[in-house]
PDB file of C-alpha atoms in Angstrom:
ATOM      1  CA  UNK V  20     -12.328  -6.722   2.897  1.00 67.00           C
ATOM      2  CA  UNK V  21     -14.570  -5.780  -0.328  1.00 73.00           C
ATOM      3  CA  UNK V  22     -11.848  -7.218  -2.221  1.00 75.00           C
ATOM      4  CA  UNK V  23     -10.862 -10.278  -0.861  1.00 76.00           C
ATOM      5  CA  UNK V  24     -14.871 -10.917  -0.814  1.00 83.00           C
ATOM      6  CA  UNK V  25     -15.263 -10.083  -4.333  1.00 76.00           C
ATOM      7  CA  UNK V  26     -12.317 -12.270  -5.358  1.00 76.00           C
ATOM      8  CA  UNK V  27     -11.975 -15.085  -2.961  1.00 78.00           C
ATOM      9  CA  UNK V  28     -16.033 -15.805  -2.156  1.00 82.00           C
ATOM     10  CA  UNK V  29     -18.073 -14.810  -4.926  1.00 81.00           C
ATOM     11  CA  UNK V  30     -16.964 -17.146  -6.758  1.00 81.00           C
ATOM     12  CA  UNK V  31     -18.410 -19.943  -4.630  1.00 83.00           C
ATOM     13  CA  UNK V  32     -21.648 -17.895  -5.141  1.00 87.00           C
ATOM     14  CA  UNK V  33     -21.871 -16.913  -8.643  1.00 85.00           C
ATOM     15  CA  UNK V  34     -19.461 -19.887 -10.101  1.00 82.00           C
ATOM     16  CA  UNK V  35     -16.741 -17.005 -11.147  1.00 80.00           C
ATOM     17  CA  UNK V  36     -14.680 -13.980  -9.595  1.00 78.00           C
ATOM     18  CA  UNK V  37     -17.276 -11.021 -10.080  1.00 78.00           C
ATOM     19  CA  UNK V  38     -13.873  -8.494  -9.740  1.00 76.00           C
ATOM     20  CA  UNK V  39     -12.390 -10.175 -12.661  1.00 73.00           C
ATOM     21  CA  UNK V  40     -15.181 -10.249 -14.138  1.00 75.00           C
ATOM     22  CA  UNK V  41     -15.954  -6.637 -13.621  1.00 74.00           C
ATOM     23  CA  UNK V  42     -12.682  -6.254 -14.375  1.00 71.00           C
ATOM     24  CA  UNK V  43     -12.045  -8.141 -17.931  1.00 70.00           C
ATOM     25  CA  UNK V  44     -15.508  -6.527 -18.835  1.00 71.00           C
ATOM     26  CA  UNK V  45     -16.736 -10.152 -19.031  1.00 70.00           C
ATOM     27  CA  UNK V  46     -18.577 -10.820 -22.288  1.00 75.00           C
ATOM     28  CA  UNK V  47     -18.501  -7.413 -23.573  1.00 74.00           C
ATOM     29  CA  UNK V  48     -15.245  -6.897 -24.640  1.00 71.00           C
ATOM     30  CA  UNK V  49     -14.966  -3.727 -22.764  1.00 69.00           C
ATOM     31  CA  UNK V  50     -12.384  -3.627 -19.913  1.00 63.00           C
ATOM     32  CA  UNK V  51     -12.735  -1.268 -17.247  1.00 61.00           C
ATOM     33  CA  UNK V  52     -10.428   1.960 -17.805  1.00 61.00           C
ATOM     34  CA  UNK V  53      -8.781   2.535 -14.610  1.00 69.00           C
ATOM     35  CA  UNK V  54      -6.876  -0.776 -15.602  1.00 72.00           C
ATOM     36  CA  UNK V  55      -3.276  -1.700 -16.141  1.00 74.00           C
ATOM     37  CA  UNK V  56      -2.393  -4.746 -18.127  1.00 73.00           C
ATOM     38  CA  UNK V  57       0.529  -6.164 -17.782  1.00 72.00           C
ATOM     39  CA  UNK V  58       2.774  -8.523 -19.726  1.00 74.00           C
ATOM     40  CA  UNK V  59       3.555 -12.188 -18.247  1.00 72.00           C
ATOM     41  CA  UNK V  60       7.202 -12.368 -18.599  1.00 71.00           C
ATOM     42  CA  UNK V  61       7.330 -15.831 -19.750  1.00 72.00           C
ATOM     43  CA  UNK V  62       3.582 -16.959 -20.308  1.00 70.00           C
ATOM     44  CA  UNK V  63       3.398 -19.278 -23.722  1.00 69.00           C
ATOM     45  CA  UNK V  64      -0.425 -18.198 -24.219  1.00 67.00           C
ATOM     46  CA  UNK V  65       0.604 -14.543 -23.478  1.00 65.00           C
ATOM     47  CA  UNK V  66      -1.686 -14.011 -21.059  1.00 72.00           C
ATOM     48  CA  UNK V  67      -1.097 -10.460 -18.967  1.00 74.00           C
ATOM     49  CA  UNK V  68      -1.669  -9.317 -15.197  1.00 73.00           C
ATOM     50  CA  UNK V  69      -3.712  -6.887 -14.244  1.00 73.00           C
ATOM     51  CA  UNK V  70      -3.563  -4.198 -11.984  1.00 76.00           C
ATOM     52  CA  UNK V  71      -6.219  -2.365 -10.727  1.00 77.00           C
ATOM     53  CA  UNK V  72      -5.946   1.847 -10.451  1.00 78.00           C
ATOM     54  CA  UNK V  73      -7.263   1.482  -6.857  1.00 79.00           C
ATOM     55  CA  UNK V  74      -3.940  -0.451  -6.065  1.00 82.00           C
ATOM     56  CA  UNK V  75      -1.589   1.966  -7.197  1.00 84.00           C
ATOM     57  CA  UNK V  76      -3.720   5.264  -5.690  1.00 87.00           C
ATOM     58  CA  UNK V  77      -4.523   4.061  -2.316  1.00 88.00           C
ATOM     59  CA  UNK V  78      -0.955   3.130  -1.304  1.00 92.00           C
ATOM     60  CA  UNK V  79       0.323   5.809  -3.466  1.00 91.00           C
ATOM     61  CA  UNK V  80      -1.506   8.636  -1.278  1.00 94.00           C
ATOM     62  CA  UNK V  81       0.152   7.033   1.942  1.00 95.00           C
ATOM     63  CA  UNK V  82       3.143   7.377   0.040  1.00 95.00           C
ATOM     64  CA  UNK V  83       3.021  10.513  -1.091  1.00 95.00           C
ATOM     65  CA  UNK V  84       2.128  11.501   2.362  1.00 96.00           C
ATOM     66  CA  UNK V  85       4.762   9.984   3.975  1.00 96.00           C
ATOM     67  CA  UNK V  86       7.334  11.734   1.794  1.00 96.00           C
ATOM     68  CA  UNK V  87       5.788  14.828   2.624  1.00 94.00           C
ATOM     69  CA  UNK V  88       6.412  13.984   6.598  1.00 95.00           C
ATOM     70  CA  UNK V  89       9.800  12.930   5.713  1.00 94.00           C
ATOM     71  CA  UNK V  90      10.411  16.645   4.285  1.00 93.00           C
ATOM     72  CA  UNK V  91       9.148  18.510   6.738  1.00 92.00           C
ATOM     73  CA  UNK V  92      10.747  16.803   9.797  1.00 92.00           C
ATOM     74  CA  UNK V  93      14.455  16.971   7.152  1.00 92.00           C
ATOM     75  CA  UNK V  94      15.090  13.295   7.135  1.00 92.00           C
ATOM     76  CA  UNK V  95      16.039  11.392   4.251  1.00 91.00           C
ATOM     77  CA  UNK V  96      14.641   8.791   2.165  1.00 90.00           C
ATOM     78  CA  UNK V  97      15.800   5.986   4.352  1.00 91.00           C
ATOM     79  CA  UNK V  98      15.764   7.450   7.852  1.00 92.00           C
ATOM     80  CA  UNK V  99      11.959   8.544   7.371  1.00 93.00           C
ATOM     81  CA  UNK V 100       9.121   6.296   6.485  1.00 96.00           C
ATOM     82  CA  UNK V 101       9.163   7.242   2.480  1.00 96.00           C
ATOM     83  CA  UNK V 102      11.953   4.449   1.771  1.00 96.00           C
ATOM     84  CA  UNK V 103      10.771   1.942   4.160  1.00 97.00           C
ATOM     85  CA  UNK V 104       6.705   1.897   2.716  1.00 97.00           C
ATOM     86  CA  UNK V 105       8.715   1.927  -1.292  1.00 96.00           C
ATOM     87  CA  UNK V 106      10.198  -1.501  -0.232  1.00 97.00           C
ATOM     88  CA  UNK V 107       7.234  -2.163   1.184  1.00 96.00           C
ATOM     89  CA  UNK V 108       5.201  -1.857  -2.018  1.00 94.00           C
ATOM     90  CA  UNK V 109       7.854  -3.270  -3.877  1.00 94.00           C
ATOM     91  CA  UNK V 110       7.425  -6.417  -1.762  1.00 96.00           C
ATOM     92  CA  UNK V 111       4.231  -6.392  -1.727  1.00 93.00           C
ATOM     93  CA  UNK V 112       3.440  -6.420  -5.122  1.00 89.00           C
ATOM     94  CA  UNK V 113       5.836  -9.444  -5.543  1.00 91.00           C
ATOM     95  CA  UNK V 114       4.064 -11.252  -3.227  1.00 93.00           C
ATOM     96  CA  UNK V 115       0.812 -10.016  -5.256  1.00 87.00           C
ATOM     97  CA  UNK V 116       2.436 -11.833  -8.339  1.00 83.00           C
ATOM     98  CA  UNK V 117       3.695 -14.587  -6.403  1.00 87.00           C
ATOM     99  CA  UNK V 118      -0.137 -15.340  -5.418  1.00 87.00           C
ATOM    100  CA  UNK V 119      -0.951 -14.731  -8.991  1.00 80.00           C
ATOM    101  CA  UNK V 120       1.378 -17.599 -10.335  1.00 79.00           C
ATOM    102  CA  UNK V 121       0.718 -20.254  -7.127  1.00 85.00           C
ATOM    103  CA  UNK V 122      -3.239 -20.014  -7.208  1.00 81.00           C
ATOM    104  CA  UNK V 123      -3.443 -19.101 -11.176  1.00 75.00           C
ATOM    105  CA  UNK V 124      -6.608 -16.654 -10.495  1.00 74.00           C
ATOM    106  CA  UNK V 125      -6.947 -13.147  -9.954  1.00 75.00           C
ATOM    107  CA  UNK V 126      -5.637 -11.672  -6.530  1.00 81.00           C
ATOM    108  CA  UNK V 127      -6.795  -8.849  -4.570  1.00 84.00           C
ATOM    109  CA  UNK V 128      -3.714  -6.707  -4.110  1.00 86.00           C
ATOM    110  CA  UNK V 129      -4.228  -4.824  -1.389  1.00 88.00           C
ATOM    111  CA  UNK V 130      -4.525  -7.458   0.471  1.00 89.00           C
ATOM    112  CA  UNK V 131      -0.388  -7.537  -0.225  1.00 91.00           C
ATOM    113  CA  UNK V 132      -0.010  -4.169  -0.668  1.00 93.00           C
ATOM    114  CA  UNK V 133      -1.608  -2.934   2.645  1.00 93.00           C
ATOM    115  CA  UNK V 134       0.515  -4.651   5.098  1.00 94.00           C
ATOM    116  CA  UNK V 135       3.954  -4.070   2.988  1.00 95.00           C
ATOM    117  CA  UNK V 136       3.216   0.264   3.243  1.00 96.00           C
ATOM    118  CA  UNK V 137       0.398   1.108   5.935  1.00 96.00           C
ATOM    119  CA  UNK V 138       1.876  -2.323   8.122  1.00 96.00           C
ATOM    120  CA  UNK V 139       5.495  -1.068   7.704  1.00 96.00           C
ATOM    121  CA  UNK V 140       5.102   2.196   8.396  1.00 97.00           C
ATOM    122  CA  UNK V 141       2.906   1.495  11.857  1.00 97.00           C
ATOM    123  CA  UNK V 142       5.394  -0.360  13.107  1.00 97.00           C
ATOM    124  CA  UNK V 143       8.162   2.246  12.282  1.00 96.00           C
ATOM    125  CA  UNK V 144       6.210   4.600  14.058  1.00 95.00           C
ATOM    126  CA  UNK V 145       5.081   2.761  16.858  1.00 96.00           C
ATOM    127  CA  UNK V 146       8.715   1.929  17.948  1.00 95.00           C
ATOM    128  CA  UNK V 147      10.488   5.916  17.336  1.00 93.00           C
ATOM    129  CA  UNK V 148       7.049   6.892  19.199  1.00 93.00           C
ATOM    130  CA  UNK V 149       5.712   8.775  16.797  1.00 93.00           C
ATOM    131  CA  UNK V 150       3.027   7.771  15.561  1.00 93.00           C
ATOM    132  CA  UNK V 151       0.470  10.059  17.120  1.00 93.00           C
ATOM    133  CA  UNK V 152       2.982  12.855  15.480  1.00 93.00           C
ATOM    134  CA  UNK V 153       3.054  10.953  12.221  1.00 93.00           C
ATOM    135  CA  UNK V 154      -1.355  10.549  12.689  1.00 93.00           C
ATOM    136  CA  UNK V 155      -1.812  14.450  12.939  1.00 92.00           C
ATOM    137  CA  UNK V 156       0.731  15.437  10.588  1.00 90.00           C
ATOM    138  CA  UNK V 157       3.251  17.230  12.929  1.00 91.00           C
ATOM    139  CA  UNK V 158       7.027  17.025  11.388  1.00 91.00           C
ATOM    140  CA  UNK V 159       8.522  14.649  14.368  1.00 83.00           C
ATOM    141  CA  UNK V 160      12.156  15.828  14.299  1.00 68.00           C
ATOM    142  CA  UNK V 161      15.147  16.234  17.252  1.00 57.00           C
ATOM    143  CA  UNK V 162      14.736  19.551  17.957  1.00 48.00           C
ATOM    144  CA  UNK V 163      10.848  19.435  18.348  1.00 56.00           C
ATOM    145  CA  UNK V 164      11.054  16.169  21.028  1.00 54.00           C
ATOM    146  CA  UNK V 165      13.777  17.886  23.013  1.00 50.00           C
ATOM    147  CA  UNK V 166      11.987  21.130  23.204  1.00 53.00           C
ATOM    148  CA  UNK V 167       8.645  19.170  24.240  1.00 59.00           C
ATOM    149  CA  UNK V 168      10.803  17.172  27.025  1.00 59.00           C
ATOM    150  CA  UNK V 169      12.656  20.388  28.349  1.00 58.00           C
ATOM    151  CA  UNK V 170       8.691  21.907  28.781  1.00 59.00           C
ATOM    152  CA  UNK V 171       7.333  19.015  30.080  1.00 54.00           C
ATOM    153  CA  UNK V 172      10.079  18.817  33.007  1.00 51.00           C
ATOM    154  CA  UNK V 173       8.530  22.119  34.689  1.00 49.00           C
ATOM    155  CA  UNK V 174      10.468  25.211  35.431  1.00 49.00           C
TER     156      UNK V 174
END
């Protein structure tokens, strides 16, 4: 939520968006480093996007992580959770820069990116009934749930 407050409220405080602000390095003409700019496909004035580090490292670490599960329980990129929270992030960053173009100010975009990986890959989990295997980093695979339902039947 520091995000969405720092773009969406403080303006109605302090007359501007103190994360673009921040951000652009206001008057100074110093931007802040962990920055990407990035070309408007089509913009006349040549105006750019940007792209804060934060919202490529955060869902990146999920990510990262979930390829890692995906590995060790030997599933492949679509039958794991590493394809699934891509398309995620791929969707959510065009909804990012579909909110850019339809409100024409600076979004926060996590706010998009969040549901499209973390969102996507809860509910993936949730419904194979995993999830407390995905949360504590235990490979979920075919073998492992058949050996855990052959011990939990008794001798």
């Amino acid at each position: 939520f520091f995000d969405i407050f720092w773009v969406f409220i403080s303006p109605l405080i302090f007359t501007k968006s103190v994360m673009v602000t921040v951000a652009t390095g206001g008057n100074t003409g110093e931007s802040v480093p962990m920055l990407l700019r990035i070309p408007a496909v089509g913009d006349p004035l040549g105006n750019d996007r940007m792209l804060g580090f934060g919202d490529i490292a955060l869902p990146g670490l999920l990510v990262s992580y979930l390829r890692r599960h995906d590995l060790q329980s030997h599933r492949r990129i679509f039958e794991g959770y590493f394809g699934p929270a891509l398309i995620g992030y791929f969707v959510g960053l065009c909804v990012t820069i579909c909110a850019l173009i339809i409100m024409k100010m600076g979004q926060p975009a996590l706010l998009y990116l969040v549901p499209g990986t973390l969102g996507t890959t809860l509910v993936i989990a949730h419904c194979r009934g995993e999830l407390s295997l995905l949360w504590e980093g235990k490979p979920s695979n075919r073998e492992r749930r058949l050996e855990e339902e052959g011990n939990s039947d008794g001798p």
